[in-house]
Amino acid sequence: MNLLQIGQAVADRVGLPRPTSIISSSDQVTRQLVALVQQEGKELASRYGWRVLTKEKTFTATATEIQSSVIPADFDRFVDGTFWNRTENRLVLGPASAQEWQALKSDRIQAVHDIFRHRGNDLLLLPTPGAGNSYSFEYVSTYWVATASASTTGSQEEFTDDGDIPLLDSELMVLGAAWRFLRSKGLDYSEPFRSYEVLVARKIGRDGGAPTLNMTGPSDKYPAPKATIPDGSWNIS
């Protein structure tokens, strides 16, 4: 569903006439619908690390503590535990707090483990990386809106055209805007809000799948991880 279709669906749910255009409308009620759909999209995008908004960033380090121009323009937050020094095959710990970083900087012993801090729009690394080292991390994007011509690639933080398409679930957008509209008018919104929260929880639970957890230990179906040793004659002396 695009923005216009979402706005029309919200109008149907709350008993309003269907708008024929929405983003450029001068009608005050239609403008309120647009604002509520925009609000719903932004809050839904920040509520959870949705698979469709998760991206990977790779970069080649310079031999300096401060790595400039690394943080993407659509960066919202890091996905925990995904920052790696690929050259050295090491997990990069962090993000360090301001207090932790200053303690590391004041220590006479150089940091042993790779650690990072996000300060301003810069990425800081300790120990100072070797020039040319490859790093990667995953992050959640703020671009939850796509244009009609590139409907699967987020490129905007809000709707700017009736044909724009949300990367997030359209039914959630409709339900979210509907209960917000009812609340703004002082009407009972308890059931639409309940339905919305149930659907949000269901979508989060199903987003991206989940690993199978085995509580009984290794078995034929769930063997324990082990090293693979190539065949050969090994000299153990």
PDB file of C-alpha atoms in Angstrom, residues 5 22 38 45 53 56 64 101 115 143 158 161 192 207 215 221:
ATOM      1  CA  GLN A   5      -4.045   3.943  -0.006  1.00  0.00           C
ATOM      2  CA  ILE A  22      -3.387  13.356   0.610  1.00  0.00           C
ATOM      3  CA  GLN A  38       3.968   9.941   9.512  1.00  0.00           C
ATOM      4  CA  ALA A  45      10.543   2.185  12.885  1.00  0.00           C
ATOM      5  CA  LEU A  53      15.451  -1.749   8.077  1.00  0.00           C
ATOM      6  CA  GLU A  56      25.406  -3.744   6.780  1.00  0.00           C
ATOM      7  CA  THR A  64      44.046   6.856  13.210  1.00  0.00           C
ATOM      8  CA  TRP A 101      36.478   5.777  26.815  1.00  0.00           C
ATOM      9  CA  ILE A 115      36.714  -1.397  21.286  1.00  0.00           C
ATOM     10  CA  TYR A 143      14.933   5.180   5.959  1.00  0.00           C
ATOM     11  CA  GLU A 158       9.026  10.325   5.880  1.00  0.00           C
ATOM     12  CA  ASP A 161       4.456  11.882  -2.209  1.00  0.00           C
ATOM     13  CA  PRO A 192      -8.238  -0.471  17.925  1.00  0.00           C
ATOM     14  CA  ASP A 207      10.263 -10.894  11.924  1.00  0.00           C
ATOM     15  CA  MET A 215      17.107 -27.784  25.770  1.00  0.00           C
ATOM     16  CA  LYS A 221      19.072 -33.874  15.023  1.00  0.00           C
TER      17      LYS A 221
END
